[in-house]
């Protein structure tokens, strides 16, 4: 997704992350879920098939950002996406984000399938940040019609703790990430599922140098882990690799996946590619064609299944 868009997935953070740099004792601490954010940023391709047109409108000196997104996919095209990534649904989507100050932000999104998503963020003091998210779905036997969560973040000089309650206490998450040295951060997280009376524990570590970031997450209870490494040989080029083993709580089966990718930025131009363990390739190119317009070329190539998809998009900003 191009720069300036107010569109976000359910609970997803910004796709872009700052380049690896020497950590500082006064730099803001990270959330536990962001321990591998640089790898996610490089490997996130946001590919699509068919045609996409996005219009971004900024008002009131950037405090209000509105986005109209129209995606058209041929009906015969099979929806492919990189492993672990959700492809944005086709059709029409409207999103708006209002940020009058660094203490307050509200974002809403609605699509043609009548799904409504909203996020409210408030920081009353520098050491505390609250966030509420809610989503409403059309009636369906496959899922409940509403989904909501509340989160509190407690920020210290070298640490960040969070408490998150999902669906009125159905899921409770508590986590903490602490920067023990300017380069090394360690932390842990606990999750409790009230419906199944299941508790899950995980721990993580992150090591930063002037041009690289290495991170590791280990699901202590269920045995899964995530290893990632990002290297920036220059300011324009980022290389990343990630290896994951996940364990399904319901079936007890484990799945392994691996990805390697790169991101190259020159001015406003971006070229990203990702090669996955299943012999599929995801790539996207963004190029400014005017001061207010960007052209996006997308491709999903599955060589094992002989399925190849292409997409063309235009982003207009005013």
C-alpha atoms as a PDB file:
ATOM      1  CA  UNK A   1       0.000   0.000   0.000  1.00  0.00           C
ATOM      2  CA  UNK A   2       1.337   3.392  -0.899  1.00  0.00           C
ATOM      3  CA  UNK A   3       2.278   6.123   1.442  1.00  0.00           C
ATOM      4  CA  UNK A   4      -0.405   8.183   3.129  1.00  0.00           C
ATOM      5  CA  UNK A   5      -3.142   5.560   3.082  1.00  0.00           C
ATOM      6  CA  UNK A   6      -5.483   5.290   6.053  1.00  0.00           C
ATOM      7  CA  UNK A   7      -6.324   1.662   5.297  1.00  0.00           C
ATOM      8  CA  UNK A   8      -5.243  -0.870   7.895  1.00  0.00           C
ATOM      9  CA  UNK A   9      -6.114  -4.491   8.438  1.00  0.00           C
ATOM     10  CA  UNK A  10      -7.837  -5.779  11.558  1.00  0.00           C
ATOM     11  CA  UNK A  11      -5.453  -4.814  14.297  1.00  0.00           C
ATOM     12  CA  UNK A  12      -2.492  -4.491  11.989  1.00  0.00           C
ATOM     13  CA  UNK A  13       0.160  -1.897  12.553  1.00  0.00           C
ATOM     14  CA  UNK A  14       1.984   0.237  10.044  1.00  0.00           C
ATOM     15  CA  UNK A  15       3.632  -1.805   7.311  1.00  0.00           C
ATOM     16  CA  UNK A  16       6.684   0.391   7.185  1.00  0.00           C
ATOM     17  CA  UNK A  17       9.324   0.340   9.892  1.00  0.00           C
ATOM     18  CA  UNK A  18      12.394   2.527  10.409  1.00  0.00           C
ATOM     19  CA  UNK A  19      15.704   1.084   9.231  1.00  0.00           C
ATOM     20  CA  UNK A  20      17.848  -0.790  11.743  1.00  0.00           C
ATOM     21  CA  UNK A  21      19.907   1.599  13.773  1.00  0.00           C
ATOM     22  CA  UNK A  22      22.001   1.668  16.887  1.00  0.00           C
ATOM     23  CA  UNK A  23      19.555   1.561  19.781  1.00  0.00           C
ATOM     24  CA  UNK A  24      19.599   4.439  22.221  1.00  0.00           C
ATOM     25  CA  UNK A  25      18.740   4.547  25.920  1.00  0.00           C
ATOM     26  CA  UNK A  26      16.222   7.307  25.185  1.00  0.00           C
ATOM     27  CA  UNK A  27      14.649   5.727  22.079  1.00  0.00           C
ATOM     28  CA  UNK A  28      10.986   4.747  22.526  1.00  0.00           C
ATOM     29  CA  UNK A  29      10.595   1.111  23.600  1.00  0.00           C
ATOM     30  CA  UNK A  30       8.800  -1.390  21.370  1.00  0.00           C
ATOM     31  CA  UNK A  31       5.688  -3.449  21.965  1.00  0.00           C
ATOM     32  CA  UNK A  32       6.152  -7.188  22.340  1.00  0.00           C
ATOM     33  CA  UNK A  33       4.322  -7.843  19.054  1.00  0.00           C
ATOM     34  CA  UNK A  34       6.763  -5.536  17.220  1.00  0.00           C
ATOM     35  CA  UNK A  35       9.884  -7.481  18.129  1.00  0.00           C
ATOM     36  CA  UNK A  36      10.288  -8.544  14.469  1.00  0.00           C
ATOM     37  CA  UNK A  37       8.727  -5.491  12.808  1.00  0.00           C
ATOM     38  CA  UNK A  38      11.650  -4.821  10.425  1.00  0.00           C
ATOM     39  CA  UNK A  39      11.379  -8.336   8.956  1.00  0.00           C
ATOM     40  CA  UNK A  40       7.620  -7.987   8.580  1.00  0.00           C
ATOM     41  CA  UNK A  41       8.106  -4.641   6.842  1.00  0.00           C
ATOM     42  CA  UNK A  42      10.540  -5.984   4.249  1.00  0.00           C
ATOM     43  CA  UNK A  43       8.573  -9.192   3.618  1.00  0.00           C
ATOM     44  CA  UNK A  44       5.114  -7.558   3.418  1.00  0.00           C
ATOM     45  CA  UNK A  45       4.238  -7.212  -0.269  1.00  0.00           C
ATOM     46  CA  UNK A  46       0.451  -6.463  -0.269  1.00  0.00           C
ATOM     47  CA  UNK A  47       0.013  -7.980  -3.730  1.00  0.00           C
ATOM     48  CA  UNK A  48      -3.261  -8.111  -5.661  1.00  0.00           C
ATOM     49  CA  UNK A  49      -4.685  -9.432  -8.922  1.00  0.00           C
ATOM     50  CA  UNK A  50      -6.610  -7.418 -11.482  1.00  0.00           C
ATOM     51  CA  UNK A  51      -7.030  -3.668 -11.091  1.00  0.00           C
ATOM     52  CA  UNK A  52      -6.915  -1.407  -8.034  1.00  0.00           C
ATOM     53  CA  UNK A  53      -7.612   2.320  -7.800  1.00  0.00           C
ATOM     54  CA  UNK A  54      -6.994   4.234  -4.584  1.00  0.00           C
ATOM     55  CA  UNK A  55      -7.830   7.878  -3.889  1.00  0.00           C
ATOM     56  CA  UNK A  56      -6.399   9.572  -0.788  1.00  0.00           C
ATOM     57  CA  UNK A  57      -7.712  12.962   0.310  1.00  0.00           C
ATOM     58  CA  UNK A  58      -5.974  14.928   3.071  1.00  0.00           C
ATOM     59  CA  UNK A  59      -7.829  17.715   4.880  1.00  0.00           C
ATOM     60  CA  UNK A  60      -7.184  20.174   7.699  1.00  0.00           C
ATOM     61  CA  UNK A  61      -3.397  20.142   7.335  1.00  0.00           C
ATOM     62  CA  UNK A  62      -3.243  16.363   7.357  1.00  0.00           C
ATOM     63  CA  UNK A  63      -5.350  15.827  10.483  1.00  0.00           C
ATOM     64  CA  UNK A  64      -8.069  14.084   8.459  1.00  0.00           C
ATOM     65  CA  UNK A  65      -7.207  11.488   5.840  1.00  0.00           C
ATOM     66  CA  UNK A  66      -9.908   9.824   3.715  1.00  0.00           C
ATOM     67  CA  UNK A  67      -9.344   6.875   1.405  1.00  0.00           C
ATOM     68  CA  UNK A  68     -11.507   5.375  -1.355  1.00  0.00           C
ATOM     69  CA  UNK A  69     -10.321   1.994  -2.644  1.00  0.00           C
ATOM     70  CA  UNK A  70     -11.799   0.088  -5.568  1.00  0.00           C
ATOM     71  CA  UNK A  71     -10.462  -3.384  -6.418  1.00  0.00           C
ATOM     72  CA  UNK A  72     -11.605  -5.358  -9.452  1.00  0.00           C
ATOM     73  CA  UNK A  73     -10.524  -8.980  -9.793  1.00  0.00           C
ATOM     74  CA  UNK A  74     -11.547 -11.225 -12.718  1.00  0.00           C
ATOM     75  CA  UNK A  75     -13.995 -13.894 -11.466  1.00  0.00           C
ATOM     76  CA  UNK A  76     -11.801 -16.703 -12.804  1.00  0.00           C
ATOM     77  CA  UNK A  77      -8.766 -15.591 -10.825  1.00  0.00           C
ATOM     78  CA  UNK A  78      -7.869 -17.687  -7.786  1.00  0.00           C
ATOM     79  CA  UNK A  79      -6.973 -15.533  -4.792  1.00  0.00           C
ATOM     80  CA  UNK A  80      -3.298 -16.069  -3.987  1.00  0.00           C
ATOM     81  CA  UNK A  81      -1.336 -14.401  -1.213  1.00  0.00           C
ATOM     82  CA  UNK A  82       1.979 -14.857   0.512  1.00  0.00           C
ATOM     83  CA  UNK A  83       1.952 -17.372   3.407  1.00  0.00           C
ATOM     84  CA  UNK A  84       0.705 -15.707   6.584  1.00  0.00           C
ATOM     85  CA  UNK A  85      -0.686 -12.668   4.761  1.00  0.00           C
ATOM     86  CA  UNK A  86      -4.338 -11.725   4.237  1.00  0.00           C
ATOM     87  CA  UNK A  87      -5.303 -10.357   0.849  1.00  0.00           C
ATOM     88  CA  UNK A  88      -7.584  -7.344   0.991  1.00  0.00           C
ATOM     89  CA  UNK A  89     -11.079  -8.188  -0.292  1.00  0.00           C
ATOM     90  CA  UNK A  90     -12.094  -6.998  -3.736  1.00  0.00           C
ATOM     91  CA  UNK A  91     -14.818  -4.422  -4.191  1.00  0.00           C
ATOM     92  CA  UNK A  92     -15.202  -0.964  -2.681  1.00  0.00           C
ATOM     93  CA  UNK A  93     -13.786   0.210   0.632  1.00  0.00           C
ATOM     94  CA  UNK A  94     -13.914   3.576   2.391  1.00  0.00           C
ATOM     95  CA  UNK A  95     -11.629   4.508   5.284  1.00  0.00           C
ATOM     96  CA  UNK A  96     -11.040   7.671   7.288  1.00  0.00           C
ATOM     97  CA  UNK A  97      -8.501   8.553   9.960  1.00  0.00           C
ATOM     98  CA  UNK A  98      -8.601  11.615  12.195  1.00  0.00           C
ATOM     99  CA  UNK A  99      -5.488  12.542  14.192  1.00  0.00           C
ATOM    100  CA  UNK A 100      -5.778  16.027  15.700  1.00  0.00           C
ATOM    101  CA  UNK A 101      -2.780  15.480  18.014  1.00  0.00           C
ATOM    102  CA  UNK A 102      -0.274  12.872  19.069  1.00  0.00           C
ATOM    103  CA  UNK A 103      -2.531  11.979  22.008  1.00  0.00           C
ATOM    104  CA  UNK A 104      -5.726  11.152  20.143  1.00  0.00           C
ATOM    105  CA  UNK A 105      -6.570   9.208  16.990  1.00  0.00           C
ATOM    106  CA  UNK A 106      -9.677   7.585  15.549  1.00  0.00           C
ATOM    107  CA  UNK A 107      -9.959   5.446  12.432  1.00  0.00           C
ATOM    108  CA  UNK A 108     -12.925   3.804  10.723  1.00  0.00           C
ATOM    109  CA  UNK A 109     -13.378   1.573   7.714  1.00  0.00           C
ATOM    110  CA  UNK A 110     -16.373   0.073   5.868  1.00  0.00           C
ATOM    111  CA  UNK A 111     -16.482  -2.096   2.746  1.00  0.00           C
ATOM    112  CA  UNK A 112     -19.130  -3.236   0.275  1.00  0.00           C
ATOM    113  CA  UNK A 113     -19.668  -6.460   2.279  1.00  0.00           C
ATOM    114  CA  UNK A 114     -21.061  -4.308   5.133  1.00  0.00           C
ATOM    115  CA  UNK A 115     -18.117  -4.982   7.421  1.00  0.00           C
ATOM    116  CA  UNK A 116     -17.358  -2.050   9.704  1.00  0.00           C
ATOM    117  CA  UNK A 117     -14.084  -1.647  11.603  1.00  0.00           C
ATOM    118  CA  UNK A 118     -13.056   1.119  14.014  1.00  0.00           C
ATOM    119  CA  UNK A 119     -10.079   1.980  16.212  1.00  0.00           C
ATOM    120  CA  UNK A 120      -9.884   4.596  18.950  1.00  0.00           C
ATOM    121  CA  UNK A 121      -6.511   5.493  20.481  1.00  0.00           C
ATOM    122  CA  UNK A 122      -5.892   7.855  23.389  1.00  0.00           C
ATOM    123  CA  UNK A 123      -2.748   8.738  25.345  1.00  0.00           C
ATOM    124  CA  UNK A 124      -3.736  10.773  28.422  1.00  0.00           C
ATOM    125  CA  UNK A 125      -0.133  10.817  29.689  1.00  0.00           C
ATOM    126  CA  UNK A 126       3.213   9.958  28.154  1.00  0.00           C
ATOM    127  CA  UNK A 127       3.487   6.658  30.040  1.00  0.00           C
ATOM    128  CA  UNK A 128       0.036   5.271  29.202  1.00  0.00           C
ATOM    129  CA  UNK A 129      -1.746   4.567  25.911  1.00  0.00           C
ATOM    130  CA  UNK A 130      -5.243   3.084  25.532  1.00  0.00           C
ATOM    131  CA  UNK A 131      -6.732   1.548  22.402  1.00  0.00           C
ATOM    132  CA  UNK A 132     -10.200   0.179  21.653  1.00  0.00           C
ATOM    133  CA  UNK A 133     -11.019  -1.774  18.489  1.00  0.00           C
ATOM    134  CA  UNK A 134     -14.384  -3.033  17.267  1.00  0.00           C
ATOM    135  CA  UNK A 135     -15.623  -4.756  14.136  1.00  0.00           C
ATOM    136  CA  UNK A 136     -19.120  -5.617  12.956  1.00  0.00           C
ATOM    137  CA  UNK A 137     -19.840  -8.388  10.439  1.00  0.00           C
ATOM    138  CA  UNK A 138     -22.986  -9.277   8.476  1.00  0.00           C
ATOM    139  CA  UNK A 139     -25.019 -12.104  10.072  1.00  0.00           C
ATOM    140  CA  UNK A 140     -23.362 -15.460   9.454  1.00  0.00           C
ATOM    141  CA  UNK A 141     -23.415 -18.876  11.167  1.00  0.00           C
ATOM    142  CA  UNK A 142     -19.639 -19.062  10.782  1.00  0.00           C
ATOM    143  CA  UNK A 143     -18.840 -16.179  13.140  1.00  0.00           C
ATOM    144  CA  UNK A 144     -20.322 -13.886  15.744  1.00  0.00           C
ATOM    145  CA  UNK A 145     -21.633 -10.533  14.411  1.00  0.00           C
ATOM    146  CA  UNK A 146     -19.334  -8.334  16.509  1.00  0.00           C
ATOM    147  CA  UNK A 147     -15.737  -8.450  17.608  1.00  0.00           C
ATOM    148  CA  UNK A 148     -14.178  -6.049  20.117  1.00  0.00           C
ATOM    149  CA  UNK A 149     -11.015  -5.616  22.142  1.00  0.00           C
ATOM    150  CA  UNK A 150      -9.458  -3.146  24.554  1.00  0.00           C
ATOM    151  CA  UNK A 151      -5.769  -2.622  25.229  1.00  0.00           C
ATOM    152  CA  UNK A 152      -3.646  -0.672  27.705  1.00  0.00           C
ATOM    153  CA  UNK A 153       0.048   0.031  27.127  1.00  0.00           C
ATOM    154  CA  UNK A 154       2.309   1.166  29.961  1.00  0.00           C
ATOM    155  CA  UNK A 155       5.469   2.846  28.688  1.00  0.00           C
ATOM    156  CA  UNK A 156       8.657   3.284  30.698  1.00  0.00           C
ATOM    157  CA  UNK A 157      12.078   4.539  29.677  1.00  0.00           C
ATOM    158  CA  UNK A 158      13.350   1.105  28.613  1.00  0.00           C
ATOM    159  CA  UNK A 159      10.261  -1.106  28.612  1.00  0.00           C
ATOM    160  CA  UNK A 160       6.675  -1.420  27.453  1.00  0.00           C
ATOM    161  CA  UNK A 161       3.958  -3.587  29.036  1.00  0.00           C
ATOM    162  CA  UNK A 162       0.524  -4.300  27.636  1.00  0.00           C
ATOM    163  CA  UNK A 163      -2.768  -5.794  28.785  1.00  0.00           C
ATOM    164  CA  UNK A 164      -5.391  -6.741  26.183  1.00  0.00           C
ATOM    165  CA  UNK A 165      -8.932  -8.024  26.687  1.00  0.00           C
ATOM    166  CA  UNK A 166     -10.761  -9.525  23.720  1.00  0.00           C
ATOM    167  CA  UNK A 167     -14.525 -10.029  23.410  1.00  0.00           C
ATOM    168  CA  UNK A 168     -15.427  -9.266  27.002  1.00  0.00           C
ATOM    169  CA  UNK A 169     -12.768 -11.469  28.534  1.00  0.00           C
ATOM    170  CA  UNK A 170     -12.882 -14.434  26.145  1.00  0.00           C
ATOM    171  CA  UNK A 171      -9.176 -13.835  25.463  1.00  0.00           C
ATOM    172  CA  UNK A 172      -6.785 -12.151  27.902  1.00  0.00           C
ATOM    173  CA  UNK A 173      -3.237 -11.209  26.897  1.00  0.00           C
ATOM    174  CA  UNK A 174      -0.490  -9.773  29.115  1.00  0.00           C
ATOM    175  CA  UNK A 175       2.997  -9.012  27.785  1.00  0.00           C
ATOM    176  CA  UNK A 176       6.210  -7.123  28.508  1.00  0.00           C
ATOM    177  CA  UNK A 177       9.307  -6.213  26.484  1.00  0.00           C
ATOM    178  CA  UNK A 178      12.363  -4.797  28.272  1.00  0.00           C
ATOM    179  CA  UNK A 179      15.500  -3.252  26.785  1.00  0.00           C
ATOM    180  CA  UNK A 180      18.270  -4.623  28.988  1.00  0.00           C
ATOM    181  CA  UNK A 181      21.092  -3.004  26.966  1.00  0.00           C
ATOM    182  CA  UNK A 182      21.084  -0.421  24.150  1.00  0.00           C
ATOM    183  CA  UNK A 183      21.160  -3.353  21.684  1.00  0.00           C
ATOM    184  CA  UNK A 184      19.351  -6.224  23.416  1.00  0.00           C
ATOM    185  CA  UNK A 185      15.670  -6.498  24.343  1.00  0.00           C
ATOM    186  CA  UNK A 186      13.934  -9.488  25.921  1.00  0.00           C
ATOM    187  CA  UNK A 187      10.336 -10.109  26.925  1.00  0.00           C
ATOM    188  CA  UNK A 188       7.449 -12.490  27.398  1.00  0.00           C
ATOM    189  CA  UNK A 189       3.710 -12.773  26.855  1.00  0.00           C
ATOM    190  CA  UNK A 190       0.911 -14.846  28.331  1.00  0.00           C
ATOM    191  CA  UNK A 191      -2.442 -15.579  26.686  1.00  0.00           C
ATOM    192  CA  UNK A 192      -5.519 -17.164  28.266  1.00  0.00           C
ATOM    193  CA  UNK A 193      -8.481 -18.565  26.295  1.00  0.00           C
ATOM    194  CA  UNK A 194     -11.448 -18.743  28.654  1.00  0.00           C
ATOM    195  CA  UNK A 195     -13.619 -20.878  26.358  1.00  0.00           C
ATOM    196  CA  UNK A 196     -11.087 -23.720  26.156  1.00  0.00           C
ATOM    197  CA  UNK A 197      -9.378 -22.960  29.486  1.00  0.00           C
ATOM    198  CA  UNK A 198      -6.072 -22.889  27.615  1.00  0.00           C
ATOM    199  CA  UNK A 199      -3.047 -20.837  28.643  1.00  0.00           C
ATOM    200  CA  UNK A 200      -0.213 -20.077  26.225  1.00  0.00           C
ATOM    201  CA  UNK A 201       3.165 -18.599  27.117  1.00  0.00           C
ATOM    202  CA  UNK A 202       5.831 -17.182  24.813  1.00  0.00           C
ATOM    203  CA  UNK A 203       9.149 -15.354  25.100  1.00  0.00           C
ATOM    204  CA  UNK A 204      11.141 -13.212  22.685  1.00  0.00           C
ATOM    205  CA  UNK A 205      14.513 -11.577  22.172  1.00  0.00           C
ATOM    206  CA  UNK A 206      15.707  -8.873  19.809  1.00  0.00           C
ATOM    207  CA  UNK A 207      19.253  -7.729  19.018  1.00  0.00           C
ATOM    208  CA  UNK A 208      19.980  -4.543  17.054  1.00  0.00           C
ATOM    209  CA  UNK A 209      23.210  -3.315  15.444  1.00  0.00           C
ATOM    210  CA  UNK A 210      23.876  -0.315  13.220  1.00  0.00           C
ATOM    211  CA  UNK A 211      22.680  -2.142  10.071  1.00  0.00           C
ATOM    212  CA  UNK A 212      20.913  -5.347  11.185  1.00  0.00           C
ATOM    213  CA  UNK A 213      18.181  -6.734  13.426  1.00  0.00           C
ATOM    214  CA  UNK A 214      17.897 -10.318  14.651  1.00  0.00           C
ATOM    215  CA  UNK A 215      14.820 -11.509  16.519  1.00  0.00           C
ATOM    216  CA  UNK A 216      13.495 -14.761  17.966  1.00  0.00           C
ATOM    217  CA  UNK A 217      10.089 -15.687  19.383  1.00  0.00           C
ATOM    218  CA  UNK A 218       9.381 -18.999  21.099  1.00  0.00           C
ATOM    219  CA  UNK A 219       5.943 -20.305  21.986  1.00  0.00           C
ATOM    220  CA  UNK A 220       6.928 -22.081  25.193  1.00  0.00           C
ATOM    221  CA  UNK A 221       3.602 -23.849  25.733  1.00  0.00           C
ATOM    222  CA  UNK A 222       2.952 -25.166  22.227  1.00  0.00           C
ATOM    223  CA  UNK A 223       6.450 -25.399  20.813  1.00  0.00           C
ATOM    224  CA  UNK A 224       6.279 -22.988  17.874  1.00  0.00           C
ATOM    225  CA  UNK A 225       8.935 -20.384  17.111  1.00  0.00           C
ATOM    226  CA  UNK A 226       9.771 -17.524  14.761  1.00  0.00           C
ATOM    227  CA  UNK A 227      13.292 -16.567  13.712  1.00  0.00           C
ATOM    228  CA  UNK A 228      13.993 -13.506  11.563  1.00  0.00           C
ATOM    229  CA  UNK A 229      16.995 -11.510  10.431  1.00  0.00           C
ATOM    230  CA  UNK A 230      17.208  -8.195   8.572  1.00  0.00           C
ATOM    231  CA  UNK A 231      20.370  -6.753   7.045  1.00  0.00           C
ATOM    232  CA  UNK A 232      20.732  -3.338   5.410  1.00  0.00           C
ATOM    233  CA  UNK A 233      23.929  -3.119   3.342  1.00  0.00           C
ATOM    234  CA  UNK A 234      22.886   0.419   2.352  1.00  0.00           C
ATOM    235  CA  UNK A 235      20.230   2.993   3.170  1.00  0.00           C
ATOM    236  CA  UNK A 236      18.242   1.990   0.071  1.00  0.00           C
ATOM    237  CA  UNK A 237      18.419  -1.814   0.289  1.00  0.00           C
ATOM    238  CA  UNK A 238      16.987  -4.127   2.938  1.00  0.00           C
ATOM    239  CA  UNK A 239      17.317  -7.930   2.990  1.00  0.00           C
ATOM    240  CA  UNK A 240      15.234 -10.157   5.253  1.00  0.00           C
ATOM    241  CA  UNK A 241      14.677 -13.819   5.988  1.00  0.00           C
ATOM    242  CA  UNK A 242      12.167 -15.498   8.286  1.00  0.00           C
ATOM    243  CA  UNK A 243      11.568 -19.062   9.465  1.00  0.00           C
ATOM    244  CA  UNK A 244       8.452 -20.106  11.385  1.00  0.00           C
ATOM    245  CA  UNK A 245       7.005 -23.206  12.991  1.00  0.00           C
ATOM    246  CA  UNK A 246       3.409 -22.863  14.180  1.00  0.00           C
ATOM    247  CA  UNK A 247       1.351 -25.359  16.148  1.00  0.00           C
ATOM    248  CA  UNK A 248      -2.438 -25.495  15.755  1.00  0.00           C
ATOM    249  CA  UNK A 249      -4.019 -25.690  19.225  1.00  0.00           C
ATOM    250  CA  UNK A 250      -7.142 -27.465  17.927  1.00  0.00           C
ATOM    251  CA  UNK A 251      -5.519 -30.110  15.711  1.00  0.00           C
ATOM    252  CA  UNK A 252      -2.110 -30.366  17.378  1.00  0.00           C
ATOM    253  CA  UNK A 253      -0.378 -30.315  13.982  1.00  0.00           C
ATOM    254  CA  UNK A 254       2.750 -28.269  13.304  1.00  0.00           C
ATOM    255  CA  UNK A 255       3.466 -26.346  10.125  1.00  0.00           C
ATOM    256  CA  UNK A 256       6.776 -24.882   8.980  1.00  0.00           C
ATOM    257  CA  UNK A 257       7.295 -21.973   6.601  1.00  0.00           C
ATOM    258  CA  UNK A 258      10.219 -19.896   5.399  1.00  0.00           C
ATOM    259  CA  UNK A 259      10.528 -16.698   3.377  1.00  0.00           C
ATOM    260  CA  UNK A 260      13.323 -14.555   2.006  1.00  0.00           C
ATOM    261  CA  UNK A 261      12.825 -11.096   0.566  1.00  0.00           C
ATOM    262  CA  UNK A 262      14.287  -7.755  -0.275  1.00  0.00           C
ATOM    263  CA  UNK A 263      13.179  -4.149  -0.465  1.00  0.00           C
ATOM    264  CA  UNK A 264      14.843  -1.477  -2.575  1.00  0.00           C
ATOM    265  CA  UNK A 265      13.892   2.195  -2.272  1.00  0.00           C
ATOM    266  CA  UNK A 266      15.127   5.044  -4.446  1.00  0.00           C
ATOM    267  CA  UNK A 267      13.411   8.319  -3.678  1.00  0.00           C
ATOM    268  CA  UNK A 268       9.671   7.602  -3.898  1.00  0.00           C
ATOM    269  CA  UNK A 269      10.130   4.379  -5.870  1.00  0.00           C
ATOM    270  CA  UNK A 270       9.824   1.010  -4.120  1.00  0.00           C
ATOM    271  CA  UNK A 271      10.625  -2.489  -5.363  1.00  0.00           C
ATOM    272  CA  UNK A 272       9.801  -5.453  -3.097  1.00  0.00           C
ATOM    273  CA  UNK A 273      10.015  -9.200  -3.664  1.00  0.00           C
ATOM    274  CA  UNK A 274       9.478 -12.273  -1.519  1.00  0.00           C
ATOM    275  CA  UNK A 275      10.356 -15.919  -2.198  1.00  0.00           C
ATOM    276  CA  UNK A 276       8.494 -18.502  -0.105  1.00  0.00           C
ATOM    277  CA  UNK A 277       9.212 -22.087   0.856  1.00  0.00           C
ATOM    278  CA  UNK A 278       6.409 -23.392  -1.408  1.00  0.00           C
ATOM    279  CA  UNK A 279       8.180 -22.059  -4.527  1.00  0.00           C
ATOM    280  CA  UNK A 280       5.884 -19.061  -4.825  1.00  0.00           C
ATOM    281  CA  UNK A 281       7.079 -15.518  -5.457  1.00  0.00           C
ATOM    282  CA  UNK A 282       5.320 -12.262  -4.513  1.00  0.00           C
ATOM    283  CA  UNK A 283       6.552  -8.971  -5.932  1.00  0.00           C
ATOM    284  CA  UNK A 284       5.345  -5.390  -6.112  1.00  0.00           C
ATOM    285  CA  UNK A 285       6.740  -2.228  -7.730  1.00  0.00           C
ATOM    286  CA  UNK A 286       5.564   1.284  -6.836  1.00  0.00           C
ATOM    287  CA  UNK A 287       6.633   4.192  -9.027  1.00  0.00           C
ATOM    288  CA  UNK A 288       5.543   7.859  -8.941  1.00  0.00           C
ATOM    289  CA  UNK A 289       4.226   8.935 -12.333  1.00  0.00           C
ATOM    290  CA  UNK A 290       3.231  12.444 -11.272  1.00  0.00           C
ATOM    291  CA  UNK A 291       3.360  14.638  -8.187  1.00  0.00           C
ATOM    292  CA  UNK A 292      -0.066  13.353  -7.121  1.00  0.00           C
ATOM    293  CA  UNK A 293      -0.082   9.850  -8.671  1.00  0.00           C
ATOM    294  CA  UNK A 294       1.675   6.517  -8.183  1.00  0.00           C
ATOM    295  CA  UNK A 295       1.620   3.404 -10.353  1.00  0.00           C
ATOM    296  CA  UNK A 296       1.716  -0.070  -8.740  1.00  0.00           C
ATOM    297  CA  UNK A 297       2.573  -3.324 -10.514  1.00  0.00           C
ATOM    298  CA  UNK A 298       1.886  -6.551  -8.641  1.00  0.00           C
ATOM    299  CA  UNK A 299       2.599 -10.234  -9.276  1.00  0.00           C
ATOM    300  CA  UNK A 300       1.922 -13.549  -7.521  1.00  0.00           C
ATOM    301  CA  UNK A 301       3.728 -16.487  -9.100  1.00  0.00           C
ATOM    302  CA  UNK A 302       3.162 -20.062  -7.932  1.00  0.00           C
ATOM    303  CA  UNK A 303       5.583 -22.162  -9.965  1.00  0.00           C
ATOM    304  CA  UNK A 304       4.643 -25.447  -8.320  1.00  0.00           C
ATOM    305  CA  UNK A 305       0.948 -25.101  -9.211  1.00  0.00           C
ATOM    306  CA  UNK A 306       1.580 -23.127 -12.430  1.00  0.00           C
ATOM    307  CA  UNK A 307      -0.660 -20.272 -11.316  1.00  0.00           C
ATOM    308  CA  UNK A 308       0.446 -16.753 -12.269  1.00  0.00           C
ATOM    309  CA  UNK A 309      -1.389 -13.546 -11.373  1.00  0.00           C
ATOM    310  CA  UNK A 310      -0.754  -9.924 -12.245  1.00  0.00           C
ATOM    311  CA  UNK A 311      -2.185  -6.648 -11.030  1.00  0.00           C
ATOM    312  CA  UNK A 312      -2.070  -2.950 -11.954  1.00  0.00           C
ATOM    313  CA  UNK A 313      -2.952  -0.194  -9.539  1.00  0.00           C
ATOM    314  CA  UNK A 314      -3.124   3.583  -9.453  1.00  0.00           C
ATOM    315  CA  UNK A 315      -2.937   5.715  -6.331  1.00  0.00           C
ATOM    316  CA  UNK A 316      -4.021   9.351  -6.415  1.00  0.00           C
ATOM    317  CA  UNK A 317      -3.359  11.763  -3.522  1.00  0.00           C
ATOM    318  CA  UNK A 318      -4.708  15.262  -3.078  1.00  0.00           C
END
